[in-house]
Structure formats: structure tokens, C-alpha cells
């Protein structure tokens, strides 16, 4: 069951499989909403307080609304677990309004999206990535940043450098190495990326966010960005 505590933050009560008993704010919604792989399937949750009904349309059901229903709650969150979905499955939410209109919406809390101009969300797992930044985290914790020189290089990954092999963009992994070498040579200490979340139009430089917790698929998969 979903309830809203007095401070206005979403709390998911204990007892239901795969849920948590802690409040969240906007920066941690990805832990609760979106598509999460669980034993035997995928748990979906989306906030649609003014919807009459919500179902999941996907590769697995022929993109047919009304087959895989989500359940409503008193907080406006629609949720449910669908069996036998796997990473890579494309999906959207089919939202029926009270006026009877059927809207197909991508998941604003999805982890991965089709490459534009396609707009579906993609079921994806972030569990298997092995972080290797322990040494850097230790240095960060022991550095006096108020007394350390700082020079930030701001960059748009899509236009900073282009491949010469016919591809439109480099992969995140390629960009990471090339960009680090470049800014180090220039004497900068940090890199600031222009918006990197999913967006539909290249010319916006990322300032049209459609996937708030997904690095854009233009440059690769989430693990490439990690």
C-alpha cells in the first residue's frame, strides 16, 4: 500500500514484495517508480493521479492497451508486476483519461530509452555494473576543496567531437577517455556536461528532458555512461 506522510514525501509501506519503507524526494524516485526487475518479472510504478485506468503496452503484448493492467492507489501511483518480461523489452504506459482519451506515454522514470526518433522506454537492469572508482572517492573525501584550484570545462558531448567512420556520435566509453586526455592537456581539473538525460531533439543540447533518470541512448547504454 502507498501512503503519503505528513511532509508530503511518498512512503511505500513494508510487506509488499520489492517495496521499501522510507520516504523519497524527487532525486530518489527511481528507486520506487519506473520499471524494476524482480523475481519472475518486472515491477512497474508510475504517478498518474488524474488517470481513469493505466496499463502497460510493450513488445510482450503486441502493444495492446488493456492487457496488462496496473492497480491504482490513493496517492495517484499506478503499480503492478508483470511476469516474464526481460531486459531489452520496449514499453510505454497506456493512460486512459476521464474523458475517454487513450494516451501512450513513455516512462519518465525509465532507465533506458530507444534512440530517437523512437520514443519507447526500455526495461533495463543497472545491478550488474562493477564500480571501480574507490580510489577517486577516497581522494575526494580527503581533499580540501576550498583550498584546491578549480577549472571547469563545460562540454556538449554530441558536438564536441564527431567520429570519422560514418557514425553520428561516439560512445560514452570512447568520449570518456578522449575527453579526459583533452581537458587534462588544457589544464582543467573538472568536466561539466551539458544536459545528458534523454531528450528528443539534438539541437536542444539536452534541454528538453523526457527521461529524468536515463542517460541519452545517443551515446550508448546506461552501463556505458556509468
mmCIF file of C-alpha atoms in Angstrom:
data_model
loop_
_atom_site.group_PDB
_atom_site.id
_atom_site.type_symbol
_atom_site.label_atom_id
_atom_site.label_comp_id
_atom_site.label_asym_id
_atom_site.label_seq_id
_atom_site.Cartn_x
_atom_site.Cartn_y
_atom_site.Cartn_z
ATOM 1 C CA UNK A 1 0.000 0.000 0.000
ATOM 2 C CA UNK A 2 1.212 3.533 -0.799
ATOM 3 C CA UNK A 3 0.653 6.404 1.589
ATOM 4 C CA UNK A 4 1.860 9.990 1.799
ATOM 5 C CA UNK A 5 3.420 11.057 5.124
ATOM 6 C CA UNK A 6 2.839 14.494 6.627
ATOM 7 C CA UNK A 7 5.895 16.010 4.968
ATOM 8 C CA UNK A 8 4.448 15.175 1.569
ATOM 9 C CA UNK A 9 7.007 12.582 0.560
ATOM 10 C CA UNK A 10 5.973 9.232 -0.818
ATOM 11 C CA UNK A 11 6.288 6.303 1.569
ATOM 12 C CA UNK A 12 5.825 2.716 0.497
ATOM 13 C CA UNK A 13 4.688 0.584 3.389
ATOM 14 C CA UNK A 14 6.565 -2.636 4.251
ATOM 15 C CA UNK A 15 5.128 -6.015 3.464
ATOM 16 C CA UNK A 16 4.626 -5.794 -0.282
ATOM 17 C CA UNK A 17 7.300 -7.618 -2.316
ATOM 18 C CA UNK A 18 10.032 -5.401 -3.655
ATOM 19 C CA UNK A 19 8.974 -2.230 -1.863
ATOM 20 C CA UNK A 20 10.682 -0.005 0.677
ATOM 21 C CA UNK A 21 9.766 1.677 3.937
ATOM 22 C CA UNK A 22 11.434 5.047 3.612
ATOM 23 C CA UNK A 23 10.421 8.479 2.316
ATOM 24 C CA UNK A 24 11.692 9.693 -1.013
ATOM 25 C CA UNK A 25 12.105 13.021 -2.714
ATOM 26 C CA UNK A 26 12.454 13.864 -6.379
ATOM 27 C CA UNK A 27 16.083 12.770 -6.584
ATOM 28 C CA UNK A 28 15.352 9.206 -5.457
ATOM 29 C CA UNK A 29 12.085 8.436 -7.233
ATOM 30 C CA UNK A 30 13.932 5.984 -9.488
ATOM 31 C CA UNK A 31 14.168 3.589 -6.538
ATOM 32 C CA UNK A 32 10.395 3.225 -6.401
ATOM 33 C CA UNK A 33 8.867 4.261 -9.709
ATOM 34 C CA UNK A 34 9.736 3.088 -13.201
ATOM 35 C CA UNK A 35 10.395 -0.499 -14.285
ATOM 36 C CA UNK A 36 12.329 -2.661 -11.813
ATOM 37 C CA UNK A 37 13.398 -6.226 -12.453
ATOM 38 C CA UNK A 38 12.141 -8.557 -9.724
ATOM 39 C CA UNK A 39 11.962 -12.328 -9.412
ATOM 40 C CA UNK A 40 9.981 -13.631 -12.356
ATOM 41 C CA UNK A 41 9.184 -10.324 -13.999
ATOM 42 C CA UNK A 42 9.162 -6.536 -13.828
ATOM 43 C CA UNK A 43 7.533 -4.259 -11.244
ATOM 44 C CA UNK A 44 6.077 -1.066 -12.734
ATOM 45 C CA UNK A 45 5.032 2.118 -10.944
ATOM 46 C CA UNK A 46 4.021 5.465 -12.413
ATOM 47 C CA UNK A 47 2.337 8.551 -10.972
ATOM 48 C CA UNK A 48 -0.830 9.419 -12.913
ATOM 49 C CA UNK A 49 -3.273 10.914 -10.383
ATOM 50 C CA UNK A 50 -5.831 12.033 -12.974
ATOM 51 C CA UNK A 51 -5.971 8.796 -14.967
ATOM 52 C CA UNK A 52 -9.060 6.606 -15.139
ATOM 53 C CA UNK A 53 -7.007 3.496 -15.911
ATOM 54 C CA UNK A 54 -3.413 2.618 -16.769
ATOM 55 C CA UNK A 55 -1.960 -0.447 -18.474
ATOM 56 C CA UNK A 56 1.455 -1.364 -19.843
ATOM 57 C CA UNK A 57 1.887 -1.786 -23.591
ATOM 58 C CA UNK A 58 5.060 -3.485 -24.743
ATOM 59 C CA UNK A 59 6.804 -5.877 -27.098
ATOM 60 C CA UNK A 60 5.449 -8.721 -24.976
ATOM 61 C CA UNK A 61 1.740 -7.985 -25.515
ATOM 62 C CA UNK A 62 1.704 -6.642 -29.054
ATOM 63 C CA UNK A 63 1.423 -3.054 -27.840
ATOM 64 C CA UNK A 64 -2.205 -3.679 -26.916
ATOM 65 C CA UNK A 65 -3.782 -1.472 -24.249
ATOM 66 C CA UNK A 66 -5.858 -3.177 -21.570
ATOM 67 C CA UNK A 67 -3.999 -6.490 -21.403
ATOM 68 C CA UNK A 68 -1.503 -5.758 -18.638
ATOM 69 C CA UNK A 69 -3.289 -3.588 -16.096
ATOM 70 C CA UNK A 70 -1.722 -1.574 -13.296
ATOM 71 C CA UNK A 71 -3.527 -1.025 -9.985
ATOM 72 C CA UNK A 72 -4.323 2.411 -8.592
ATOM 73 C CA UNK A 73 -3.579 3.723 -5.110
ATOM 74 C CA UNK A 74 -4.807 6.649 -3.051
ATOM 75 C CA UNK A 75 -1.611 8.573 -3.884
ATOM 76 C CA UNK A 76 -2.141 8.563 -7.635
ATOM 77 C CA UNK A 77 0.524 5.908 -8.196
ATOM 78 C CA UNK A 78 -0.388 3.027 -10.516
ATOM 79 C CA UNK A 79 1.641 -0.120 -9.936
ATOM 80 C CA UNK A 80 1.867 -3.823 -10.675
ATOM 81 C CA UNK A 81 4.219 -6.678 -11.521
ATOM 82 C CA UNK A 82 4.188 -8.292 -14.956
ATOM 83 C CA UNK A 83 5.652 -11.745 -15.377
ATOM 84 C CA UNK A 84 8.275 -12.970 -17.839
ATOM 85 C CA UNK A 85 9.481 -9.596 -19.102
ATOM 86 C CA UNK A 86 13.215 -9.363 -19.690
ATOM 87 C CA UNK A 87 15.819 -6.612 -20.114
ATOM 88 C CA UNK A 88 15.540 -5.062 -23.548
ATOM 89 C CA UNK A 89 11.733 -5.167 -23.671
ATOM 90 C CA UNK A 90 10.340 -1.893 -25.008
ATOM 91 C CA UNK A 91 7.307 -0.479 -23.209
ATOM 92 C CA UNK A 92 5.044 2.515 -22.628
ATOM 93 C CA UNK A 93 2.105 3.304 -20.390
ATOM 94 C CA UNK A 94 -1.371 3.407 -21.943
ATOM 95 C CA UNK A 95 -3.213 6.041 -19.909
ATOM 96 C CA UNK A 96 -6.981 6.389 -20.216
ATOM 97 C CA UNK A 97 -8.220 9.839 -19.180
ATOM 98 C CA UNK A 98 -11.560 10.519 -17.525
ATOM 99 C CA UNK A 99 -12.747 11.999 -20.817
ATOM 100 C CA UNK A 100 -12.047 8.668 -22.518
ATOM 101 C CA UNK A 101 -8.911 9.597 -24.441
ATOM 102 C CA UNK A 102 -6.147 6.967 -24.611
ATOM 103 C CA UNK A 103 -2.627 8.379 -24.334
ATOM 104 C CA UNK A 104 0.571 6.389 -24.901
ATOM 105 C CA UNK A 105 3.314 7.732 -22.667
ATOM 106 C CA UNK A 106 6.951 6.788 -22.190
ATOM 107 C CA UNK A 107 8.133 6.215 -18.620
ATOM 108 C CA UNK A 108 9.502 9.482 -17.157
ATOM 109 C CA UNK A 109 11.433 7.400 -14.617
ATOM 110 C CA UNK A 110 12.711 4.823 -17.123
ATOM 111 C CA UNK A 111 16.373 3.824 -17.057
ATOM 112 C CA UNK A 112 16.848 3.467 -20.819
ATOM 113 C CA UNK A 113 15.096 4.629 -23.990
ATOM 114 C CA UNK A 114 15.006 3.855 -27.667
ATOM 115 C CA UNK A 115 17.219 6.035 -29.790
ATOM 116 C CA UNK A 116 15.356 8.992 -31.185
ATOM 117 C CA UNK A 117 13.145 9.495 -33.191
ATOM 118 C CA UNK A 118 11.632 6.393 -31.484
ATOM 119 C CA UNK A 119 10.290 7.126 -28.014
ATOM 120 C CA UNK A 120 9.627 3.888 -26.110
ATOM 121 C CA UNK A 121 11.185 3.175 -22.737
ATOM 122 C CA UNK A 122 13.294 0.032 -22.373
ATOM 123 C CA UNK A 123 13.326 -2.387 -19.437
ATOM 124 C CA UNK A 124 16.910 -2.372 -18.187
ATOM 125 C CA UNK A 125 18.976 -3.566 -15.247
ATOM 126 C CA UNK A 126 21.633 -1.459 -13.546
ATOM 127 C CA UNK A 127 22.528 -4.122 -10.979
ATOM 128 C CA UNK A 128 25.466 -5.797 -12.674
ATOM 129 C CA UNK A 129 27.763 -2.802 -13.086
ATOM 130 C CA UNK A 130 31.007 -3.044 -11.085
ATOM 131 C CA UNK A 131 32.143 0.380 -9.924
ATOM 132 C CA UNK A 132 35.907 0.939 -9.920
ATOM 133 C CA UNK A 133 36.087 4.446 -8.502
ATOM 134 C CA UNK A 134 37.110 3.589 -4.940
ATOM 135 C CA UNK A 135 40.481 5.363 -5.123
ATOM 136 C CA UNK A 136 38.904 8.506 -6.550
ATOM 137 C CA UNK A 137 36.195 8.564 -3.895
ATOM 138 C CA UNK A 138 38.826 8.282 -1.199
ATOM 139 C CA UNK A 139 40.816 11.191 -2.659
ATOM 140 C CA UNK A 140 37.647 13.260 -2.938
ATOM 141 C CA UNK A 141 36.815 12.694 0.711
ATOM 142 C CA UNK A 142 40.258 13.783 1.907
ATOM 143 C CA UNK A 143 40.733 16.811 -0.381
ATOM 144 C CA UNK A 144 40.261 20.334 0.953
ATOM 145 C CA UNK A 145 38.259 21.681 -1.990
ATOM 146 C CA UNK A 146 38.152 25.215 -0.549
ATOM 147 C CA UNK A 147 41.932 25.392 -0.968
ATOM 148 C CA UNK A 148 42.247 23.432 -4.210
ATOM 149 C CA UNK A 149 42.446 25.126 -7.651
ATOM 150 C CA UNK A 150 39.337 24.538 -9.758
ATOM 151 C CA UNK A 151 38.979 24.922 -13.526
ATOM 152 C CA UNK A 152 35.810 23.541 -15.134
ATOM 153 C CA UNK A 153 35.470 22.634 -18.807
ATOM 154 C CA UNK A 154 31.822 22.673 -19.931
ATOM 155 C CA UNK A 155 31.067 20.431 -22.899
ATOM 156 C CA UNK A 156 28.233 19.132 -25.069
ATOM 157 C CA UNK A 157 29.088 15.520 -25.888
ATOM 158 C CA UNK A 158 27.161 15.459 -29.155
ATOM 159 C CA UNK A 159 29.091 18.282 -30.801
ATOM 160 C CA UNK A 160 32.440 18.240 -29.008
ATOM 161 C CA UNK A 161 33.931 15.669 -31.356
ATOM 162 C CA UNK A 162 32.473 13.564 -34.189
ATOM 163 C CA UNK A 163 33.584 10.140 -35.497
ATOM 164 C CA UNK A 164 35.085 9.879 -38.973
ATOM 165 C CA UNK A 165 33.809 6.348 -39.607
ATOM 166 C CA UNK A 166 30.257 7.248 -40.589
ATOM 167 C CA UNK A 167 28.737 7.147 -37.121
ATOM 168 C CA UNK A 168 26.935 10.232 -35.870
ATOM 169 C CA UNK A 169 28.229 10.051 -32.300
ATOM 170 C CA UNK A 170 30.982 8.478 -30.244
ATOM 171 C CA UNK A 171 30.091 6.046 -27.454
ATOM 172 C CA UNK A 172 30.261 7.195 -23.828
ATOM 173 C CA UNK A 173 33.282 4.974 -23.241
ATOM 174 C CA UNK A 174 35.181 6.478 -26.165
ATOM 175 C CA UNK A 175 34.293 10.001 -25.116
ATOM 176 C CA UNK A 176 35.389 9.416 -21.529
ATOM 177 C CA UNK A 177 38.979 8.627 -22.472
ATOM 178 C CA UNK A 178 39.329 11.230 -25.217
ATOM 179 C CA UNK A 179 37.735 13.992 -23.161
ATOM 180 C CA UNK A 180 39.784 13.241 -20.044
ATOM 181 C CA UNK A 181 43.023 13.429 -22.023
ATOM 182 C CA UNK A 182 41.931 16.656 -23.730
ATOM 183 C CA UNK A 183 40.921 18.599 -20.625
ATOM 184 C CA UNK A 184 43.995 17.410 -18.742
ATOM 185 C CA UNK A 185 46.206 18.735 -21.524
ATOM 186 C CA UNK A 186 44.392 22.088 -21.339
ATOM 187 C CA UNK A 187 44.944 22.257 -17.584
ATOM 188 C CA UNK A 188 41.338 21.869 -16.453
ATOM 189 C CA UNK A 189 40.511 19.945 -13.289
ATOM 190 C CA UNK A 190 36.833 19.113 -13.842
ATOM 191 C CA UNK A 191 34.301 18.494 -16.612
ATOM 192 C CA UNK A 192 30.719 19.770 -16.586
ATOM 193 C CA UNK A 193 28.427 18.025 -19.081
ATOM 194 C CA UNK A 194 25.576 19.871 -20.724
ATOM 195 C CA UNK A 195 22.296 18.008 -20.065
ATOM 196 C CA UNK A 196 22.871 14.306 -20.576
ATOM 197 C CA UNK A 197 19.439 12.886 -19.767
ATOM 198 C CA UNK A 198 17.195 11.559 -22.530
ATOM 199 C CA UNK A 199 15.726 14.173 -24.890
ATOM 200 C CA UNK A 200 14.099 14.127 -28.352
ATOM 201 C CA UNK A 201 15.825 16.919 -30.314
ATOM 202 C CA UNK A 202 19.586 17.061 -30.933
ATOM 203 C CA UNK A 203 19.511 20.830 -31.400
ATOM 204 C CA UNK A 204 18.186 21.405 -27.883
ATOM 205 C CA UNK A 205 21.556 20.324 -26.412
ATOM 206 C CA UNK A 206 19.617 18.227 -23.935
ATOM 207 C CA UNK A 207 17.350 20.943 -22.559
ATOM 208 C CA UNK A 208 14.157 19.009 -23.404
ATOM 209 C CA UNK A 209 14.277 16.245 -20.821
ATOM 210 C CA UNK A 210 11.940 13.300 -21.350
ATOM 211 C CA UNK A 211 13.789 10.697 -19.285
ATOM 212 C CA UNK A 212 14.802 12.185 -15.962
ATOM 213 C CA UNK A 213 16.868 9.200 -14.791
ATOM 214 C CA UNK A 214 18.223 7.905 -18.110
ATOM 215 C CA UNK A 215 21.417 8.976 -19.864
ATOM 216 C CA UNK A 216 20.554 9.547 -23.504
ATOM 217 C CA UNK A 217 20.874 6.480 -25.712
ATOM 218 C CA UNK A 218 22.543 8.570 -28.437
ATOM 219 C CA UNK A 219 25.892 7.694 -26.941
ATOM 220 C CA UNK A 220 25.255 4.174 -25.657
ATOM 221 C CA UNK A 221 23.621 2.168 -22.897
ATOM 222 C CA UNK A 222 23.438 3.191 -19.212
ATOM 223 C CA UNK A 223 26.393 0.946 -18.380
ATOM 224 C CA UNK A 224 28.482 2.773 -20.979
ATOM 225 C CA UNK A 225 27.724 6.029 -19.188
ATOM 226 C CA UNK A 226 28.475 4.560 -15.761
#
